[in-house]
């Protein structure tokens, strides 16, 4: 069944997601700050909204903005939240903080607008292929209503209950796990290089056996090759997500010593000017500190 | 071609390895401190050595003793090293320190005995099934000579060059990676439980997607169930291996902040009397520190 | 020369400060959320303001509210900032974040109100004795104008330039240093107790020699006696300040691994319900983790 | 009362100590690997021993060798221990590991030789001035007998009971505390420099108030001036002592997260080739990681 969907935020991830909604036969009313991604999707049949409020007037509205502050600026300070229609559902695909998710969901509730937190796992190519893993939380009825749309953009939707912020907590935990895997490979690589063993030799055995998982295989190759550009996921965004994980941990009094090490190492990389490299450049920090860069 | 092999150290791992050598048709001359494992293998056709030197008199000698100090006590202080025959090969399956491996290999060289470091990846059930991954280093000719034996006990032999200690460095790096994965899941579990999300729900998505690897799937289940006994690998042995990894890093001036956190957390567990639990009990430390145990 | 001074925030610290202004002969117009401290000072000659705006109408206005959120709520959301008179000077004694200090100073500038950041070093007894060390930053002319008042409340004013937030950065660094000293004594105490050496014996030598400084002598005694209540400075406030130090470091990409350890340990203490103990209860965390509590 | 004292190990510290024994009127029989310090003391009245055993034949024997391995090599492997006379007392001024102290003391006991562990606090100038603080442990009668000698070299002897290794544990805890103070100043300096505040301005207030202690004043100046050479105490020796503190903590299951951070940072400095700088060069590591070097 074809649905009317507003969409805002057509970056590397959002553009792929919107394309899949379109291909699944839904009517898309889109808005983006820069025009190019809009033009591309209009060429495939999407409708161009004249303004954010026009896109937000749809009964289902997807957004994928980069972070808390951008969302706060557009929806709260910019007033877009008040243009969402009572009875509509806002599906927020962004990775945001647990505390802002809670606040943002409450603001929707107050206006009678449904709110589904639906952060995703997967990089741009996965988004384009419609193979994302979606972590969804919100009122069951709301999720049911948008499930056909989620099915069009992901391979599976994992539900985490009625409180939207839970999906965000899960997403932050997942990104923490990826960053930890990066740091683990970084330290192992530094240790072994100092013993004259090539990272590639070690990572081959690790990722063929106990660590035969996409995260280790994909990033292991980048680290073995010291190929940190172009970035699949920028280090500065990795820092942002670890910061959010630590903030979520702080609120509930959970010490996370690995996450603390990660933040310090991301800051070290930022201080050397490496924020735009891939976040696997944590290995660059480890090698430099070991005098092996 | 059937070979004569001496074997010493028939613990949970060594017993399985020796059984596979026997089943592959080799003649085994075995010795062990306690009698039960010897009786079991003799019933399957192994020969009982009257003393360690008798077992060590074979032209190929395998040993799998628990740690540096045990090996030092038996081979160096106890004099067993002098009973190895010039021209023989000693295959050491144990996880030992890089510095002791270097020293031990030199002592063999001085006596004209070949030395192959061949630490293994896999738990007792994997050893029993002959599916170990073997990290081997030593003189090429020596490894060639024992390769048929390694093939009988493992699914694959990964070679790391001529210096035996390199295989030990790789093994320590691998164990560091496993311990890091445990700590990562421990912190993620504490964070999410504090947000009312069950570890099992989170780990299901993680281990079905980016972290679909044996380490995360197996240990993830133990952590989700808080089932740390019986131990597959005791926490006190995990501490030992992290200590060795840090020592190997110290010698070559490599900072390993994750490994440092691991050691502190293993010590915390030891101080609470949990050394005989499975090393996944790192999660117990994380949950206790978060007030969620 | 006697001056007219508004004052808001008469807690344990603010009350002592206000008393000293009064004793130095200045006319005080005071307001506080709870009445008791106001009554006490009125009995000594202060004037009771009928409302916050009345207190804020003075040409010099001191405030000492507990944290960013309280100040934001009163001055920005509550509108008190708009009641400050152009040409007046607001002296903010609170320990606040560097980023909020910058924002807050800009808001004053926009309204033509002088803003002097003047966080202080010293506990309530020091405040009562007029012996605080004051770290001041702001326009030189503004500081000059309030210097007689600062002289009445402190033993020395240390100047850190024109940008008010610098004084706040210095204050956060100072509190970080104190917390580090606490954690250092905590770890040393745990190590030595485990070797059957009493903390008091060790701390006696340390604080008589290399560490003969107030911080080590005062807190060393609390730690040796495990006397964490009543709190001189609550652990939850220590956590707050370390959080602010880390935030200030994050903004400028400075890794602070000690501060990261401190935050994790403060969270551990919070999770055990110890937030209202003195922040020297970091030693309780160290002893518990070492199985020595 | 004048005593006969053998002395071995006339480095920067030992030379100063021996000079004070001499000036106090004792007869000194000295030996050192290099001749210059011997010549210097002979010119002041000391007797030159022809060999280590000759020096060790005195009824009181002081030694100050640099570390476990040197002492092990000279006394155990080199056999000097067997030249100590039953009934004599060996006063060991060195900073050694707790475990080796225990082993070494037992070896003395077995031979009927008294053993007093007497590590000292103070740098070479303090040793030369006879103002060391001495941490002594051993049999009471033995300490009583050498107390006049200890009085000649130090301003105060602090006693830590009968087990010699306790004095070593205390010394390691003291050095850990100094290193922690260095790292604390290092991080504070990096944080403030990134906010355009000079370390000297900050450290002036800190070391005039709460941190008015020799450690902070002396090292604070070195850090403010970034003057790490010539080294008062070499960074590589600081690393050695932190390693010993961590080892002492490991044996009794005490997590020491600050000490772990210190080790990683010392290794970082070593990897950059800075092992011969003063250990306050921890600040160099912090500034480099913050991109502010």
XYZ file of N, CA and C in Angstrom, chain B residues 75-165:
273
model
N 61.913 -27.831 33.185
C 62.946 -27.957 32.157
C 64.294 -27.382 32.558
N 64.282 -26.255 33.259
C 65.557 -25.589 33.557
C 66.046 -26.004 34.931
N 65.262 -25.646 35.961
C 65.695 -26.032 37.304
C 65.672 -27.548 37.461
N 64.650 -28.216 36.900
C 64.531 -29.669 37.046
C 65.454 -30.445 36.105
N 66.027 -29.753 35.119
C 67.014 -30.398 34.273
C 66.477 -31.190 33.085
N 65.161 -31.139 32.851
C 64.623 -31.961 31.764
C 65.176 -31.544 30.400
N 65.490 -30.247 30.306
C 66.028 -29.746 29.037
C 67.256 -30.533 28.605
N 68.055 -30.931 29.576
C 69.290 -31.655 29.246
C 69.046 -33.094 28.813
N 67.816 -33.544 28.970
C 67.504 -34.910 28.557
C 66.952 -34.960 27.138
N 66.658 -33.774 26.567
C 66.227 -33.751 25.172
C 67.429 -34.099 24.321
N 67.202 -34.888 23.260
C 68.332 -35.338 22.458
C 68.703 -34.349 21.367
N 69.988 -34.108 21.189
C 70.395 -33.261 20.058
C 69.752 -33.809 18.787
N 69.219 -32.920 17.964
C 68.545 -33.353 16.752
C 67.055 -33.571 16.938
N 66.642 -33.688 18.197
C 65.203 -33.834 18.455
C 64.520 -32.474 18.305
N 63.189 -32.495 18.296
C 62.420 -31.244 18.235
C 61.446 -31.192 19.397
N 61.443 -30.064 20.070
C 60.496 -29.834 21.155
C 59.414 -28.883 20.649
N 58.178 -29.368 20.647
C 57.046 -28.534 20.244
C 56.340 -28.073 21.508
N 56.408 -26.771 21.773
C 55.821 -26.235 23.000
C 54.486 -25.579 22.688
N 53.397 -26.205 23.135
C 52.042 -25.717 22.844
C 51.565 -24.655 23.833
N 52.371 -24.402 24.855
C 51.899 -23.538 25.942
C 51.870 -22.058 25.567
N 51.007 -21.320 26.267
C 50.963 -19.859 26.162
C 51.942 -19.317 27.182
N 53.087 -18.848 26.708
C 54.108 -18.355 27.636
C 54.504 -16.931 27.268
N 55.347 -16.349 28.089
C 55.738 -14.965 27.836
C 56.713 -14.897 26.670
N 56.715 -13.741 26.016
C 57.607 -13.533 24.880
C 59.065 -13.601 25.336
N 59.344 -13.033 26.485
C 60.743 -13.018 26.926
C 61.215 -14.413 27.318
N 60.357 -15.176 27.974
C 60.763 -16.527 28.331
C 60.866 -17.392 27.067
N 59.990 -17.168 26.109
C 60.058 -17.934 24.859
C 61.414 -17.724 24.198
N 61.878 -16.470 24.212
C 63.163 -16.153 23.590
C 64.298 -16.862 24.332
N 64.250 -16.769 25.640
C 65.282 -17.403 26.466
C 65.251 -18.929 26.306
N 64.064 -19.467 26.301
C 63.900 -20.926 26.241
C 64.371 -21.458 24.879
N 64.025 -20.722 23.823
C 64.460 -21.133 22.484
C 65.984 -21.121 22.394
N 66.598 -20.111 23.006
C 68.071 -20.022 22.967
C 68.710 -21.206 23.687
N 68.111 -21.609 24.778
C 68.641 -22.754 25.521
C 68.565 -24.038 24.684
N 67.499 -24.182 23.925
C 67.385 -25.351 23.044
C 68.463 -25.304 21.962
N 68.593 -24.113 21.375
C 69.556 -23.934 20.288
C 70.951 -24.350 20.754
N 71.283 -23.887 21.963
C 72.598 -24.179 22.506
C 72.841 -25.690 22.639
N 71.766 -26.429 22.848
C 71.901 -27.890 22.992
C 71.670 -28.631 21.679
N 71.464 -27.889 20.600
C 71.241 -28.555 19.320
C 69.883 -29.219 19.195
N 68.929 -28.738 19.999
C 67.564 -29.273 19.929
C 66.678 -28.267 19.210
N 65.867 -28.745 18.281
C 64.933 -27.851 17.593
C 63.833 -27.400 18.538
N 63.365 -26.175 18.331
C 62.299 -25.674 19.203
C 61.228 -25.010 18.346
N 60.016 -25.523 18.444
C 58.888 -24.935 17.724
C 57.865 -24.429 18.737
N 57.632 -23.116 18.695
C 56.561 -22.560 19.525
C 55.266 -22.758 18.766
N 54.295 -23.387 19.412
C 53.044 -23.680 18.711
C 51.835 -23.509 19.621
N 51.663 -22.280 20.148
C 50.467 -22.058 20.963
C 49.220 -22.186 20.096
N 48.112 -22.489 20.737
C 46.887 -22.805 19.994
C 45.718 -21.912 20.396
N 44.793 -21.744 19.476
C 43.531 -21.055 19.741
C 42.417 -22.083 19.782
N 41.643 -22.065 20.850
C 40.530 -23.002 20.945
C 40.410 -23.522 22.353
N 39.188 -23.854 22.746
C 38.965 -24.362 24.089
C 39.012 -25.889 24.072
N 38.892 -26.544 25.234
C 39.063 -27.998 25.297
C 38.224 -28.785 24.282
N 36.981 -28.373 24.040
C 36.173 -29.141 23.084
C 36.753 -29.046 21.676
N 37.326 -27.890 21.358
C 37.950 -27.714 20.041
C 39.222 -28.565 19.950
N 39.975 -28.599 21.047
C 41.185 -29.437 21.084
C 40.808 -30.902 20.880
N 39.765 -31.342 21.563
C 39.335 -32.743 21.472
C 38.888 -33.083 20.054
N 38.292 -32.078 19.378
C 37.804 -32.318 18.016
C 38.912 -32.177 16.976
N 40.133 -31.840 17.407
C 41.228 -31.685 16.449
C 41.061 -30.480 15.550
N 40.368 -29.463 16.040
C 40.059 -28.303 15.202
C 40.768 -27.032 15.663
N 41.835 -27.172 16.394
C 42.555 -25.992 16.878
C 43.130 -25.167 15.738
N 43.322 -23.888 15.972
C 44.140 -23.071 15.090
C 45.494 -22.947 15.767
N 46.525 -23.260 15.024
C 47.867 -23.315 15.605
C 48.707 -22.179 15.055
N 49.336 -21.428 15.978
C 50.249 -20.368 15.554
C 51.666 -20.884 15.753
N 52.369 -21.139 14.671
C 53.678 -21.778 14.796
C 54.809 -20.866 14.350
N 55.913 -20.950 15.092
C 57.126 -20.235 14.668
C 58.339 -21.046 15.106
N 59.367 -20.983 14.295
C 60.587 -21.756 14.544
C 61.275 -21.988 13.211
N 62.369 -22.723 13.229
C 63.079 -23.010 11.986
C 62.139 -23.737 11.023
N 62.161 -23.308 9.747
C 61.243 -23.880 8.759
C 61.355 -25.395 8.691
N 62.595 -25.880 8.709
C 62.785 -27.324 8.583
C 62.139 -28.056 9.751
N 62.250 -27.451 10.932
C 61.645 -28.075 12.110
C 60.125 -28.114 11.986
N 59.571 -27.009 11.552
C 58.106 -26.982 11.429
C 57.656 -27.981 10.369
N 58.393 -28.045 9.242
C 58.040 -29.011 8.197
C 57.980 -30.417 8.776
N 58.969 -30.707 9.588
C 59.055 -32.075 10.123
C 57.872 -32.420 11.024
N 57.399 -31.445 11.790
C 56.288 -31.754 12.695
C 54.919 -31.407 12.105
N 54.919 -30.890 10.873
C 53.647 -30.459 10.293
C 52.590 -31.571 10.270
N 52.958 -32.796 9.937
C 51.928 -33.855 9.941
C 51.286 -34.012 11.329
N 52.072 -33.782 12.348
C 51.524 -33.886 13.698
C 50.598 -32.700 13.985
N 51.017 -31.523 13.560
C 50.164 -30.346 13.753
C 48.863 -30.514 12.980
N 48.969 -31.121 11.794
C 47.751 -31.341 11.011
C 46.777 -32.269 11.721
N 47.334 -33.156 12.541
C 46.465 -34.101 13.250
C 45.713 -33.449 14.400
N 46.230 -32.333 14.873
C 45.604 -31.732 16.060
C 44.870 -30.435 15.759
N 45.081 -29.872 14.583
C 44.462 -28.575 14.311
C 43.833 -28.522 12.931
N 42.995 -27.532 12.734
C 42.404 -27.353 11.403
C 43.331 -26.555 10.500
N 44.222 -25.775 11.086
C 45.114 -24.971 10.263
C 46.320 -24.520 11.092
N 47.478 -24.504 10.440
C 48.677 -23.977 11.087
C 49.015 -22.650 10.430
N 49.143 -21.610 11.239
C 49.497 -20.286 10.746
C 50.948 -20.047 11.128
N 51.775 -19.711 10.136
C 53.201 -19.569 10.424
C 53.616 -18.119 10.631
N 54.479 -17.915 11.613
C 54.919 -16.554 11.926
C 56.434 -16.416 11.942
N 57.110 -17.159 11.081
C 58.539 -16.930 10.906
C 59.431 -17.821 11.747
N 60.697 -17.426 11.788
C 61.736 -18.280 12.368
C 61.914 -18.097 13.873
N 61.623 -16.882 14.363
C 61.821 -16.654 15.797
C 60.617 -17.200 16.561
N 60.840 -18.226 17.363
C 59.704 -18.861 18.048
C 58.842 -17.887 18.844
N 59.460 -16.893 19.488
C 58.678 -16.026 20.379
C 57.588 -15.254 19.639
